[in-house]
Coordinates of N, CA and C and ligand atoms in Angstrom, one line a residue:
M1 N 0.7 -1.3 0.1 CA 0.0 0.1 -0.1 C 0.8 1.3 0.1
K2 N 0.4 2.2 -0.8 CA 1.2 3.5 -0.7 C 1.1 4.2 0.6
R3 N 2.3 4.9 0.9 CA 2.2 5.8 2.1 C 1.8 7.1 1.8
I4 N 0.8 7.6 2.2 CA 0.2 8.9 1.9 C 0.4 9.9 3.1
I5 N 0.1 11.2 2.7 CA -0.1 12.4 3.6 C -1.5 12.7 3.7
I6 N -2.0 12.7 5.0 CA -3.3 13.1 5.3 C -3.3 14.5 6.0
A7 N -4.1 15.5 5.4 CA -4.0 16.8 5.8 C -5.4 17.1 6.5
I8 N -5.4 17.6 7.7 CA -6.9 17.8 8.3 C -6.8 19.3 8.8
D9 N -7.6 20.2 8.3 CA -7.8 21.4 8.5 C -9.1 21.7 9.1
G10 N -9.3 22.9 9.8 CA -10.6 23.3 10.1 C -10.4 24.4 11.5
Y11 N -11.7 24.8 11.8 CA -11.8 25.7 12.8 C -11.2 25.3 14.3
S12 N -11.1 26.1 15.3 CA -10.5 25.6 16.6 C -11.7 24.6 17.3
S13 N -11.1 23.6 17.8 CA -11.8 22.7 18.7 C -12.9 22.0 17.9
C14 N -12.6 21.8 16.7 CA -13.6 20.8 15.9 C -13.2 19.3 15.9
G15 N -12.3 18.9 16.8 CA -12.0 17.6 16.9 C -11.0 17.2 15.8
K16 N -10.1 18.1 15.3 CA -9.1 17.6 14.4 C -8.2 16.8 15.0
S17 N -7.5 17.0 16.2 CA -6.6 16.3 16.7 C -7.0 15.1 17.2
T18 N -8.4 14.8 17.6 CA -8.8 13.5 18.1 C -8.9 12.6 16.7
L19 N -9.4 13.2 15.6 CA -9.4 12.3 14.4 C -7.8 12.0 14.0
A20 N -7.2 13.0 13.8 CA -5.9 12.9 13.4 C -5.0 11.8 14.2
K21 N -5.1 11.9 15.3 CA -4.6 10.9 16.3 C -5.1 9.5 16.0
A22 N -6.4 9.4 15.8 CA -7.0 8.1 15.8 C -6.6 7.4 14.3
L23 N -6.5 8.3 13.3 CA -6.2 7.8 12.2 C -4.7 7.3 12.2
A24 N -4.0 8.1 12.7 CA -2.3 7.9 12.7 C -2.3 6.4 13.5
K25 N -3.0 6.3 14.5 CA -3.0 4.9 15.3 C -3.4 3.9 14.2
A26 N -4.5 4.1 13.6 CA -5.1 3.0 12.9 C -4.2 2.6 11.6
L27 N -3.4 3.5 11.2 CA -2.7 3.3 9.9 C -1.2 3.2 10.2
H28 N -0.9 3.4 11.6 CA 0.6 3.3 12.0 C 1.4 4.4 11.3
Y29 N 0.9 5.5 11.3 CA 1.4 6.7 10.7 C 1.9 7.4 11.9
A30 N 2.7 8.6 11.5 CA 3.1 9.6 12.5 C 2.0 10.6 12.6
Y31 N 2.0 11.2 13.7 CA 1.0 12.4 13.8 C 1.7 13.7 14.1
L32 N 1.4 14.7 13.3 CA 1.9 16.1 13.5 C 0.9 16.9 13.9
D33 N 1.1 17.4 15.2 CA 0.2 18.6 15.8 C 0.7 19.9 15.5
S34 N 0.4 20.5 14.3 CA 1.1 21.7 14.0 C 0.7 23.0 14.9
G35 N -0.7 22.8 15.4 CA -1.0 23.9 16.3 C -0.1 24.0 17.6
A36 N 0.3 22.8 18.0 CA 1.2 22.8 19.2 C 2.4 23.6 19.0
M37 N 2.9 23.5 17.8 CA 4.3 24.3 17.4 C 3.9 25.7 17.8
Y38 N 2.8 26.3 17.3 CA 2.4 27.7 17.4 C 2.2 28.0 18.8
R39 N 1.8 27.0 19.5 CA 1.5 27.4 20.8 C 2.9 27.2 21.7
A40 N 3.9 26.4 21.2 CA 5.1 26.3 21.9 C 5.9 27.8 21.7
V41 N 5.9 28.1 20.6 CA 6.4 29.4 20.3 C 5.8 30.6 21.2
T42 N 4.5 30.5 21.2 CA 3.9 31.6 22.1 C 4.2 31.4 23.6
L43 N 4.3 30.2 24.0 CA 4.7 30.1 25.5 C 6.1 30.5 25.6
F44 N 7.0 30.3 24.7 CA 8.3 30.9 24.8 C 8.3 32.5 24.9
F45 N 7.5 33.0 24.2 CA 7.3 34.5 24.1 C 6.8 35.0 25.5
L46 N 5.8 34.5 25.9 CA 5.1 34.7 27.2 C 6.2 34.6 28.5
E47 N 6.9 33.4 28.5 CA 7.8 33.1 29.4 C 9.0 33.8 29.7
N48 N 9.3 34.5 28.4 CA 10.6 35.1 28.4 C 10.4 36.6 28.2
N49 N 9.1 37.1 28.3 CA 8.4 38.5 28.3 C 9.1 39.0 27.0
I50 N 8.8 38.4 25.8 CA 9.1 39.0 24.5 C 8.0 39.6 24.0
D51 N 8.4 40.8 23.5 CA 7.3 41.6 22.8 C 7.2 41.0 21.2
Y52 N 6.2 40.1 21.0 CA 6.2 39.6 19.7 C 5.6 40.6 18.5
N53 N 5.3 41.9 18.9 CA 5.3 42.8 17.9 C 6.6 43.6 17.4
D54 N 7.6 43.0 18.2 CA 9.0 43.6 17.7 C 9.6 42.6 16.7
P55 N 9.9 42.8 15.5 CA 10.3 41.8 14.6 C 11.9 41.3 15.0
E56 N 12.7 42.1 15.5 CA 14.0 41.8 15.9 C 13.9 40.8 17.1
K57 N 13.0 41.0 18.0 CA 12.9 40.2 19.1 C 12.4 38.7 18.7
V58 N 11.4 38.9 17.8 CA 11.0 37.5 17.1 C 12.0 36.9 16.6
T59 N 12.9 37.4 15.6 CA 14.1 36.8 15.0 C 15.0 36.2 16.1
W60 N 15.4 36.9 17.0 CA 16.2 36.4 18.2 C 15.5 35.2 18.7
A61 N 14.3 35.3 19.1 CA 13.6 34.2 19.7 C 13.6 32.9 19.0
L62 N 13.3 33.1 17.5 CA 13.3 31.9 16.8 C 14.6 31.2 16.6
Q63 N 15.7 31.7 17.0 CA 17.0 31.2 16.9 C 17.2 30.3 18.3
H64 N 16.3 30.7 19.4 CA 16.4 30.0 20.5 C 15.4 29.1 20.9
I65 N 14.6 28.6 19.9 CA 13.7 27.7 20.1 C 13.8 26.4 19.4
E66 N 13.6 25.3 20.1 CA 13.8 24.0 19.5 C 12.4 23.2 19.9
I67 N 11.7 22.8 19.0 CA 10.6 22.1 19.4 C 10.8 20.6 18.7
H68 N 10.4 19.7 19.4 CA 10.2 18.3 18.9 C 9.0 17.6 19.8
F69 N 8.6 16.5 19.2 CA 7.6 15.7 19.7 C 8.0 14.4 20.1
E70 N 7.6 13.8 21.3 CA 8.1 12.5 21.9 C 7.0 11.7 22.5
R71 N 6.9 10.5 22.5 CA 5.8 9.9 23.2 C 6.2 9.6 24.6
V72 N 5.3 10.1 25.4 CA 5.5 9.9 26.9 C 4.1 9.2 27.3
D73 N 4.3 8.0 28.0 CA 3.4 7.1 28.6 C 2.4 6.9 27.4
G74 N 2.6 6.8 26.2 CA 1.7 6.4 25.2 C 1.3 7.7 24.5
Q75 N 1.4 9.0 25.0 CA 0.9 10.1 24.7 C 1.8 11.0 23.7
N76 N 1.3 11.6 22.6 CA 2.3 12.6 21.8 C 2.3 13.8 22.6
C77 N 3.6 14.1 23.1 CA 3.9 15.3 23.8 C 4.9 16.2 23.1
T78 N 4.7 17.6 23.4 CA 5.4 18.6 22.8 C 6.5 19.0 23.7
F79 N 7.8 19.1 23.1 CA 8.9 19.6 24.0 C 9.4 20.9 23.4
L80 N 9.6 21.8 24.3 CA 10.3 23.0 23.9 C 11.6 23.1 24.7
N81 N 12.8 23.3 23.9 CA 14.1 23.3 24.4 C 14.3 22.3 25.6
G82 N 13.6 21.0 25.0 CA 14.1 19.8 25.9 C 13.1 19.8 27.1
V83 N 12.1 20.6 27.3 CA 11.3 20.4 28.4 C 9.7 20.0 27.9
N84 N 9.2 19.2 28.6 CA 7.7 18.6 28.1 C 6.9 19.7 28.5
I85 N 6.3 20.5 27.5 CA 5.4 21.5 27.7 C 3.9 21.2 27.4
E86 N 3.5 20.0 27.1 CA 2.2 19.5 26.7 C 1.1 20.0 27.4
Q87 N 1.3 20.2 28.8 CA 0.1 20.6 29.6 C 0.1 22.2 29.4
A88 N 1.3 22.8 29.6 CA 1.3 24.3 29.6 C 0.9 24.9 28.4
I89 N 1.0 24.4 27.3 CA 0.6 24.9 26.0 C -1.1 25.1 25.8
R90 N -1.7 24.3 26.8 CA -3.3 24.1 26.4 C -3.8 25.0 27.3
E91 N -3.1 25.9 28.2 CA -3.7 26.8 29.2 C -4.1 27.9 28.4
M92 N -5.2 28.7 29.0 CA -5.8 29.8 28.2 C -4.9 30.9 28.1
R93 N -4.0 31.3 28.9 CA -3.0 32.4 28.5 C -2.4 31.9 27.4
V94 N -2.1 30.8 27.0 CA -1.5 30.5 25.5 C -2.5 30.5 24.6
S95 N -3.7 30.0 24.8 CA -4.8 30.4 23.7 C -5.3 31.6 23.5
Q96 N -5.0 32.5 24.3 CA -5.4 33.8 24.3 C -4.2 34.7 23.3
H97 N -3.0 34.3 23.2 CA -2.1 34.8 22.5 C -1.6 34.1 21.1
V98 N -2.2 32.8 21.0 CA -1.6 32.0 19.9 C -1.9 32.5 18.6
S99 N -3.1 32.9 18.3 CA -3.6 33.4 17.1 C -2.9 34.7 16.6
P100 N -2.7 35.7 17.4 CA -1.8 36.8 17.0 C -0.4 36.4 16.6
V101 N 0.2 35.4 17.5 CA 1.5 34.8 17.2 C 1.6 34.3 15.8
A102 N 0.6 33.5 15.6 CA 0.4 32.7 14.2 C 0.2 33.5 13.1
T103 N 0.1 34.8 13.2 CA 0.0 35.8 12.0 C 1.3 36.2 11.6
I104 N 2.5 36.0 12.5 CA 3.7 36.6 12.1 C 4.3 35.6 11.1
S105 N 4.7 36.3 9.8 CA 5.1 35.3 8.8 C 6.7 34.6 9.1
S106 N 7.6 35.4 9.7 CA 8.7 34.7 10.3 C 8.5 33.4 11.0
V107 N 7.5 33.7 11.9 CA 7.3 32.4 12.7 C 6.6 31.4 12.0
R108 N 5.7 31.7 11.0 CA 5.1 30.7 10.2 C 6.1 30.0 9.3
R109 N 7.0 30.8 8.5 CA 8.2 30.1 7.7 C 9.0 29.2 8.6
A110 N 9.3 29.5 9.7 CA 10.1 28.6 10.5 C 9.4 27.3 11.0
M111 N 8.0 27.4 11.2 CA 7.2 26.2 11.7 C 7.1 25.4 10.4
V112 N 6.6 26.1 9.4 CA 6.2 25.4 8.1 C 7.5 24.4 7.5
R113 N 8.6 25.1 7.7 CA 10.0 24.4 7.3 C 10.1 23.1 8.0
Q114 N 9.8 23.3 9.2 CA 10.1 21.9 10.1 C 8.9 21.0 9.9
Q115 N 7.8 21.5 9.7 CA 6.7 20.5 9.4 C 6.7 19.7 8.1
Q116 N 7.4 20.5 7.0 CA 7.6 20.0 5.7 C 8.7 18.9 5.9
A117 N 9.7 19.0 6.6 CA 10.7 18.1 6.9 C 10.1 16.9 7.6
M118 N 9.2 17.0 8.4 CA 8.6 15.8 9.1 C 7.7 14.9 8.3
G119 N 7.2 15.5 7.0 CA 6.5 14.9 6.1 C 7.2 14.3 5.0
N120 N 8.5 14.5 5.0 CA 9.1 14.1 3.8 C 9.1 12.7 3.3
R121 N 8.8 11.9 4.3 CA 8.7 10.3 4.0 C 7.4 9.8 3.9
R122 N 6.4 10.8 4.0 CA 5.0 10.5 3.9 C 4.6 9.7 5.0
G123 N 3.5 9.0 4.9 CA 3.1 8.3 6.2 C 2.7 9.1 7.4
I124 N 1.9 10.3 7.2 CA 1.9 11.1 8.3 C 0.4 11.7 8.3
V125 N -0.1 11.9 9.4 CA -1.4 12.6 9.6 C -1.1 14.2 10.2
A126 N -1.3 15.3 9.6 CA -1.2 16.5 10.1 C -2.4 17.1 10.4
D127 N -2.6 17.9 11.4 CA -3.8 18.8 11.7 C -3.2 20.1 11.9
G128 N -4.2 21.2 11.4 CA -4.0 22.4 11.5 C -4.9 23.4 10.9
R129 N -4.4 24.5 10.2 CA -5.1 25.5 9.7 C -4.6 25.6 8.2
D130 N -3.5 25.4 7.7 CA -2.8 25.6 6.4 C -2.2 24.3 6.0
I131 N -2.7 23.3 6.5 CA -2.0 21.9 6.1 C -2.2 21.6 4.7
G132 N -3.4 21.6 4.3 CA -3.7 21.3 2.8 C -3.5 22.3 1.8
T133 N -3.4 23.6 2.2 CA -3.2 24.6 1.4 C -1.6 25.1 1.3
V134 N -0.9 24.9 2.3 CA 0.5 25.5 2.2 C 1.6 24.5 2.8
V135 N 1.3 23.8 3.8 CA 2.3 22.9 4.2 C 2.4 21.6 3.4
F136 N 1.5 21.0 3.0 CA 1.3 19.8 2.2 C 0.2 20.0 1.2
P137 N 0.6 20.9 0.1 CA -0.3 21.1 -0.9 C -0.7 19.8 -1.9
D138 N 0.4 18.8 -1.7 CA 0.2 17.7 -2.5 C -0.3 16.4 -1.8
A139 N -0.7 16.7 -0.5 CA -1.3 15.7 0.3 C -2.4 14.9 -0.4
E140 N -2.3 13.6 -0.5 CA -3.3 12.8 -1.2 C -4.7 13.0 -0.6
L141 N -4.7 13.0 0.7 CA -6.2 13.2 1.3 C -6.1 14.5 2.2
K142 N -7.2 15.3 1.8 CA -7.2 16.6 2.6 C -8.8 16.6 3.1
I143 N -8.9 16.7 4.4 CA -10.1 16.8 5.2 C -10.3 18.2 5.7
F144 N -11.4 18.7 5.6 CA -11.7 20.0 6.4 C -12.9 19.7 7.2
L145 N -12.5 19.9 8.4 CA -13.5 19.6 9.6 C -14.3 20.7 10.0
T146 N -15.5 20.6 10.3 CA -16.4 21.6 10.9 C -17.1 21.0 11.9
A147 N -17.8 21.9 12.8 CA -18.9 21.6 13.8 C -19.4 22.8 14.3
D148 N -20.6 22.6 14.9 CA -21.5 23.7 15.5 C -20.6 24.3 16.7
P149 N -20.7 25.5 16.7 CA -19.7 26.3 17.8 C -20.1 25.9 19.2
D150 N -21.4 25.7 19.5 CA -21.7 25.2 20.8 C -21.1 23.9 21.3
V151 N -21.2 23.1 20.3 CA -20.8 21.6 20.4 C -19.2 21.7 20.7
R152 N -18.5 22.6 19.8 CA -17.0 22.7 19.9 C -16.6 23.2 21.3
T153 N -17.4 24.4 21.9 CA -17.2 24.9 23.1 C -17.2 23.8 24.2
S154 N -18.4 22.9 24.1 CA -18.7 22.0 25.1 C -17.4 20.9 25.1
R155 N -16.9 20.6 23.9 CA -15.9 19.5 23.6 C -14.5 20.3 24.3
R156 N -14.4 21.5 24.0 CA -13.1 22.0 24.6 C -13.0 22.1 26.2
H157 N -14.3 22.4 26.8 CA -14.5 22.6 28.2 C -14.3 21.3 28.8
L158 N -14.7 20.3 28.2 CA -14.6 18.8 28.8 C -13.1 18.4 28.7
E159 N -12.4 18.7 27.5 CA -11.1 18.3 27.3 C -10.2 19.0 28.3
L160 N -10.4 20.5 28.7 CA -9.6 21.1 29.6 C -9.9 20.5 30.9
A161 N -11.3 20.3 31.3 CA -11.6 19.7 32.6 C -10.8 18.4 32.7
T162 N -10.8 17.4 31.7 CA -10.1 16.3 31.9 C -8.6 16.5 32.2
K163 N -8.1 17.5 31.7 CA -6.6 17.7 31.7 C -6.4 18.5 33.2
G164 N -7.4 18.8 33.9 CA -7.5 19.4 35.2 C -7.1 21.0 35.0
I165 N -7.6 21.5 33.9 CA -7.5 23.0 33.7 C -8.7 23.4 33.7
K166 N -8.8 24.4 34.7 CA -10.2 25.3 34.8 C -10.4 26.3 33.9
A167 N -11.4 26.5 33.2 CA -11.9 27.6 32.4 C -13.2 27.8 32.3
D168 N -13.8 29.0 32.2 CA -15.1 29.4 32.2 C -15.5 29.1 30.8
R169 N -16.9 28.6 30.7 CA -17.3 28.3 29.4 C -17.5 29.2 28.4
N170 N -18.1 30.4 28.8 CA -18.1 31.7 28.1 C -16.7 32.2 27.6
D171 N -15.6 32.2 28.4 CA -14.4 32.5 28.0 C -13.9 31.6 26.9
I172 N -14.1 30.3 27.1 CA -13.6 29.2 26.1 C -14.5 29.6 24.7
Q173 N -15.7 29.9 24.7 CA -16.5 30.1 23.5 C -16.0 31.5 22.9
H174 N -15.8 32.5 23.7 CA -15.2 33.6 23.1 C -13.9 33.6 22.5
N175 N -12.9 32.7 23.1 CA -11.6 32.5 22.6 C -11.6 31.8 21.2
L176 N -12.6 30.7 21.1 CA -12.6 30.0 20.0 C -13.0 30.7 18.7
L177 N -14.1 31.6 19.0 CA -14.7 32.6 17.9 C -13.7 33.5 17.4
E178 N -12.9 34.1 18.5 CA -12.0 35.1 18.2 C -10.9 34.4 17.4
R179 N -10.4 33.2 17.8 CA -9.2 32.7 16.9 C -9.7 32.4 15.6
D180 N -10.9 31.9 15.5 CA -11.3 31.5 14.2 C -11.5 32.8 13.2
Q181 N -11.8 33.8 13.8 CA -11.7 35.2 13.1 C -10.4 35.6 12.8
I182 N -9.5 35.4 13.6 CA -8.2 35.9 13.3 C -7.3 34.9 12.3
D183 N -7.6 33.6 12.6 CA -6.9 32.7 11.8 C -7.5 32.6 10.3
S184 N -8.8 33.1 10.2 CA -9.5 33.1 8.9 C -9.1 34.4 8.1
N185 N -8.8 35.4 8.9 CA -8.5 36.8 8.1 C -7.0 37.2 8.0
R186 N -6.2 36.4 8.6 CA -4.8 36.9 8.6 C -4.3 36.9 7.2
S187 N -3.2 37.7 6.8 CA -2.9 37.8 5.3 C -2.0 36.7 4.9
D188 N -1.1 36.0 6.0 CA -0.4 35.1 5.5 C -1.0 33.6 5.9
S189 N -1.2 32.9 4.8 CA -1.8 31.5 4.9 C -3.0 31.5 5.9
P190 N -4.0 32.1 5.6 CA -5.3 32.0 6.5 C -6.0 30.7 6.3
L191 N -6.7 30.4 7.4 CA -7.4 29.2 7.3 C -8.5 29.1 6.1
R192 N -8.3 28.3 5.3 CA -9.1 28.1 4.0 C -9.3 26.6 3.8
Q193 N -10.6 26.3 3.3 CA -10.8 24.9 2.8 C -10.0 24.8 1.4
A194 N -9.0 23.7 1.3 CA -8.3 23.5 -0.1 C -9.4 23.3 -1.1
A195 N -9.1 23.5 -2.2 CA -10.1 23.3 -3.3 C -10.4 21.8 -3.5
D196 N -9.5 21.0 -3.1 CA -9.6 19.4 -3.3 C -9.7 18.7 -2.0
A197 N -10.3 19.7 -1.0 CA -10.6 18.9 0.4 C -12.0 18.5 0.4
V198 N -12.3 17.4 1.3 CA -13.6 16.8 1.6 C -13.8 17.4 2.8
V199 N -15.3 17.9 3.0 CA -15.5 18.4 4.1 C -16.4 17.5 5.0
I200 N -16.0 17.3 6.3 CA -16.7 16.4 7.1 C -17.3 17.4 8.3
D201 N -18.6 17.5 8.6 CA -19.3 18.1 9.6 C -19.5 17.0 10.7
N202 N -18.7 17.2 11.8 CA -18.9 16.0 12.9 C -19.9 16.5 14.0
T203 N -20.7 17.5 13.8 CA -21.5 17.9 14.9 C -22.3 16.7 15.4
L204 N -22.9 15.9 14.7 CA -23.6 14.9 15.0 C -23.0 13.4 14.9
L205 N -21.8 13.5 14.7 CA -21.0 12.2 14.6 C -20.3 11.9 15.9
S206 N -20.2 10.7 16.1 CA -19.3 9.9 17.3 C -17.9 9.9 16.8
E207 N -17.0 9.9 17.6 CA -15.5 9.7 17.2 C -15.5 8.4 16.3
S208 N -16.1 7.4 16.7 CA -15.8 6.2 15.7 C -16.5 6.4 14.5
Q209 N -17.6 7.1 14.5 CA -18.1 7.3 13.1 C -17.3 8.2 12.2
Q210 N -16.8 9.2 12.8 CA -16.0 10.2 12.0 C -14.8 9.5 11.7
L211 N -14.2 8.4 12.4 CA -12.9 7.6 12.2 C -13.2 6.7 11.0
A212 N -14.3 6.4 10.9 CA -14.8 5.2 10.0 C -14.9 6.0 8.7
Q213 N -15.4 7.1 8.6 CA -15.5 7.9 7.3 C -14.3 8.1 6.8
A214 N -13.4 8.7 7.6 CA -12.0 9.3 7.2 C -11.3 8.1 6.9
L215 N -11.2 6.9 7.4 CA -10.4 5.8 7.3 C -10.9 5.2 5.8
A216 N -12.1 5.2 5.6 CA -12.6 4.7 4.2 C -11.8 5.6 3.0
M217 N -12.0 7.0 3.3 CA -11.5 7.9 2.3 C -9.8 7.7 2.2
A218 N -9.3 7.4 3.2 CA -7.7 7.1 3.2 C -7.3 6.0 2.5
K219 N -8.2 4.9 2.8 CA -7.8 3.4 2.1 C -8.2 3.6 0.5
E220 N -9.0 4.4 0.1 CA -9.2 4.6 -1.3 C -8.0 5.2 -1.9
K221 N -7.4 6.2 -1.2 CA -6.3 6.9 -1.6 C -4.8 6.1 -1.7
M222 N -4.9 5.1 -0.9 CA -3.6 4.2 -0.7 C -3.6 3.2 -1.6
Ligands
DC1 O1 -5.0 23.6 16.6 P1 -4.8 24.7 17.8 O2 -5.9 25.1 18.3 O3 -3.9 24.0 18.9 O4 -4.0 25.8 17.1 C1 -3.6 26.9 17.9 C2 -3.4 28.1 17.1 O5 -2.3 28.0 16.1 C3 -4.7 28.5 16.0 O6 -5.6 29.5 16.8 C4 -3.9 29.1 14.9 C5 -2.6 28.5 14.8 N1 -2.3 27.5 13.9 C6 -1.9 28.1 12.7 O7 -2.0 29.3 12.4 N2 -1.6 27.2 11.6 C7 -1.6 25.9 11.9 N3 -1.3 25.1 10.8 C8 -2.0 25.3 13.1 C9 -2.4 26.3 14.3

């Protein structure tokens, strides 16, 4: 069977990472959480009091940031300069700054370069906002996920609670909609459905139904 690239894009908290992880597991593929990389850069800016509106400071920061992924206790974890930051990057303070950080072209260029290197042997499932349009425009399967905003809010609320992170439901919804707005309207690689992407609306789908649909599409391409 041919090893392919599967690109999953969509709005915040649509279940992209749930689907991407399940697909990667079923196909024995690598999983690339591109959003975690923008979150890691954001955490670095916050922890080092770096004004990300200052291009020189951003250039300096990018030279001092090393991001990689490792499996810890069976979970895909994000590491920033050798430290496991998987939990810290999900906190609201990071969510509140990540979309503005992700509008910065120099940040995007650095992340996209690394993402493309990770996909050079194919056999990868990547999720994000510009995967099918910019990172892997030649991906064999492109999925654009959508879901009702109330359902997305509830899912994110539950996800954070499961991780022991407390957050107000209204704050979560406000943050999701604000990020969708910034991510869709930025000038550099905005969130767009690729012309050759298949839309899955998972508002009324269970995780296993959504996985079954996507797996059938992947197998057709393989
Ligand atoms: O998928 P996520 O919610 O963890 O992503 C966090 C933010 O990172 C998202 O609001 C926009 C940005 N992002 C991006 O610009 N491009 C990507 N490929 C992935 C994420």
